[in-house]
């Protein structure tokens, strides 16, 4: 209809003004999955979450609903394997981005 014609004209106008390519409907934006259908536009982070697990070799770990009881006080454990500080920062940063885009999983 008229909406499709207006969209086509807008795209053509933009392509003559700017060096650009029409890639179709957006599927990803800043690592966020974008699903567009007749029901609406939806975003998800399942793929990004799986990529984080694979990147840090945790994709074979057992899933749990809540990894720690709320209110648990953590203390330093002198024994055990030393943590790589760079990798730890990468994991925390990845999880911060994930929870910023999916606040519903903040306490998962």
CSV table of C-alpha atoms in Angstrom, one decimal:
chain,number,residue,atom,x,y,z
A,1,UNK,CA,0.0,0.0,0.0
A,2,UNK,CA,0.9,3.6,0.5
A,3,UNK,CA,3.1,2.8,3.5
A,4,UNK,CA,5.3,0.5,1.3
A,5,UNK,CA,5.6,3.1,-1.4
A,6,UNK,CA,6.6,5.8,1.1
A,7,UNK,CA,9.2,3.5,2.7
A,8,UNK,CA,10.6,2.6,-0.7
A,9,UNK,CA,10.8,6.3,-1.7
A,10,UNK,CA,12.5,7.2,1.6
A,11,UNK,CA,15.1,4.4,1.2
A,12,UNK,CA,15.8,5.5,-2.4
A,13,UNK,CA,16.2,9.1,-1.2
A,14,UNK,CA,18.6,8.1,1.6
A,15,UNK,CA,20.6,5.9,-0.8
A,16,UNK,CA,21.2,8.8,-3.2
A,17,UNK,CA,22.2,11.1,-0.3
A,18,UNK,CA,24.3,8.7,1.7
A,19,UNK,CA,26.5,5.7,0.8
A,20,UNK,CA,24.4,2.9,2.3
A,21,UNK,CA,22.9,-0.5,1.6
A,22,UNK,CA,19.5,-1.8,2.5
A,23,UNK,CA,20.1,-4.9,4.6
A,24,UNK,CA,16.4,-5.6,5.1
A,25,UNK,CA,14.8,-5.9,8.5
A,26,UNK,CA,17.1,-5.5,11.5
A,27,UNK,CA,18.0,-8.8,13.1
A,28,UNK,CA,20.7,-7.7,15.6
A,29,UNK,CA,21.6,-4.5,17.3
A,30,UNK,CA,24.6,-4.2,19.7
A,31,UNK,CA,24.4,-7.9,20.2
A,32,UNK,CA,20.7,-7.9,20.9
A,33,UNK,CA,18.5,-10.2,18.8
A,34,UNK,CA,15.6,-8.3,17.1
A,35,UNK,CA,12.6,-10.2,16.0
A,36,UNK,CA,10.1,-8.4,13.8
A,37,UNK,CA,6.7,-9.9,12.8
A,38,UNK,CA,3.1,-9.0,12.6
A,39,UNK,CA,2.7,-9.2,16.3
A,40,UNK,CA,5.3,-6.5,16.9
A,41,UNK,CA,9.0,-6.1,17.5
A,42,UNK,CA,10.7,-8.2,20.2
A,43,UNK,CA,14.3,-8.3,21.5
A,44,UNK,CA,16.1,-11.1,23.1
A,45,UNK,CA,19.6,-12.0,24.5
A,46,UNK,CA,19.6,-15.8,24.3
A,47,UNK,CA,22.3,-15.9,21.6
A,48,UNK,CA,24.5,-13.4,23.5
A,49,UNK,CA,24.1,-15.4,26.8
A,50,UNK,CA,25.2,-18.6,25.0
A,51,UNK,CA,28.2,-16.8,23.4
A,52,UNK,CA,29.3,-15.6,26.9
A,53,UNK,CA,29.1,-19.2,28.3
A,54,UNK,CA,31.1,-20.5,25.3
A,55,UNK,CA,33.7,-17.7,25.5
A,56,UNK,CA,34.5,-18.5,29.1
A,57,UNK,CA,34.2,-22.3,28.8
A,58,UNK,CA,31.1,-22.5,30.9
A,59,UNK,CA,28.7,-23.8,28.2
A,60,UNK,CA,28.9,-27.4,29.7
A,61,UNK,CA,28.1,-26.2,33.2
A,62,UNK,CA,25.0,-27.3,35.0
A,63,UNK,CA,22.2,-24.8,35.0
A,64,UNK,CA,20.6,-23.7,38.2
A,65,UNK,CA,17.6,-21.5,38.9
A,66,UNK,CA,19.4,-19.4,41.5
A,67,UNK,CA,23.1,-20.0,42.0
A,68,UNK,CA,23.3,-18.5,45.5
A,69,UNK,CA,20.8,-18.0,48.3
A,70,UNK,CA,19.8,-14.3,48.6
A,71,UNK,CA,21.7,-12.6,51.4
A,72,UNK,CA,24.6,-15.0,51.5
A,73,UNK,CA,27.8,-13.2,52.7
A,74,UNK,CA,30.8,-14.1,50.6
A,75,UNK,CA,34.3,-14.4,52.1
A,76,UNK,CA,37.8,-14.8,50.7
A,77,UNK,CA,38.8,-18.4,50.1
A,78,UNK,CA,42.5,-18.7,50.5
A,79,UNK,CA,42.7,-22.2,49.0
A,80,UNK,CA,41.9,-23.2,45.4
A,81,UNK,CA,42.7,-22.0,42.0
A,82,UNK,CA,43.7,-18.3,41.6
A,83,UNK,CA,41.4,-16.2,39.4
A,84,UNK,CA,42.8,-14.5,36.3
A,85,UNK,CA,41.9,-10.8,37.0
A,86,UNK,CA,41.6,-9.9,33.3
A,87,UNK,CA,39.2,-12.8,32.6
A,88,UNK,CA,37.2,-12.0,35.7
A,89,UNK,CA,36.8,-8.4,34.5
A,90,UNK,CA,35.7,-9.6,31.1
A,91,UNK,CA,33.1,-12.0,32.6
A,92,UNK,CA,31.7,-9.3,34.9
A,93,UNK,CA,31.6,-6.8,32.1
A,94,UNK,CA,29.8,-9.2,29.8
A,95,UNK,CA,27.3,-10.0,32.6
A,96,UNK,CA,26.8,-6.3,33.3
A,97,UNK,CA,25.9,-5.7,29.7
A,98,UNK,CA,23.6,-8.7,29.6
A,99,UNK,CA,21.7,-7.6,32.8
A,100,UNK,CA,21.5,-4.0,31.6
A,101,UNK,CA,19.6,-5.2,28.5
A,102,UNK,CA,17.7,-7.9,30.4
A,103,UNK,CA,17.1,-6.6,34.0
A,104,UNK,CA,14.6,-9.5,34.6
A,105,UNK,CA,17.6,-11.9,34.9
A,106,UNK,CA,19.5,-9.7,37.3
A,107,UNK,CA,19.1,-12.2,40.2
A,108,UNK,CA,19.0,-15.4,38.2
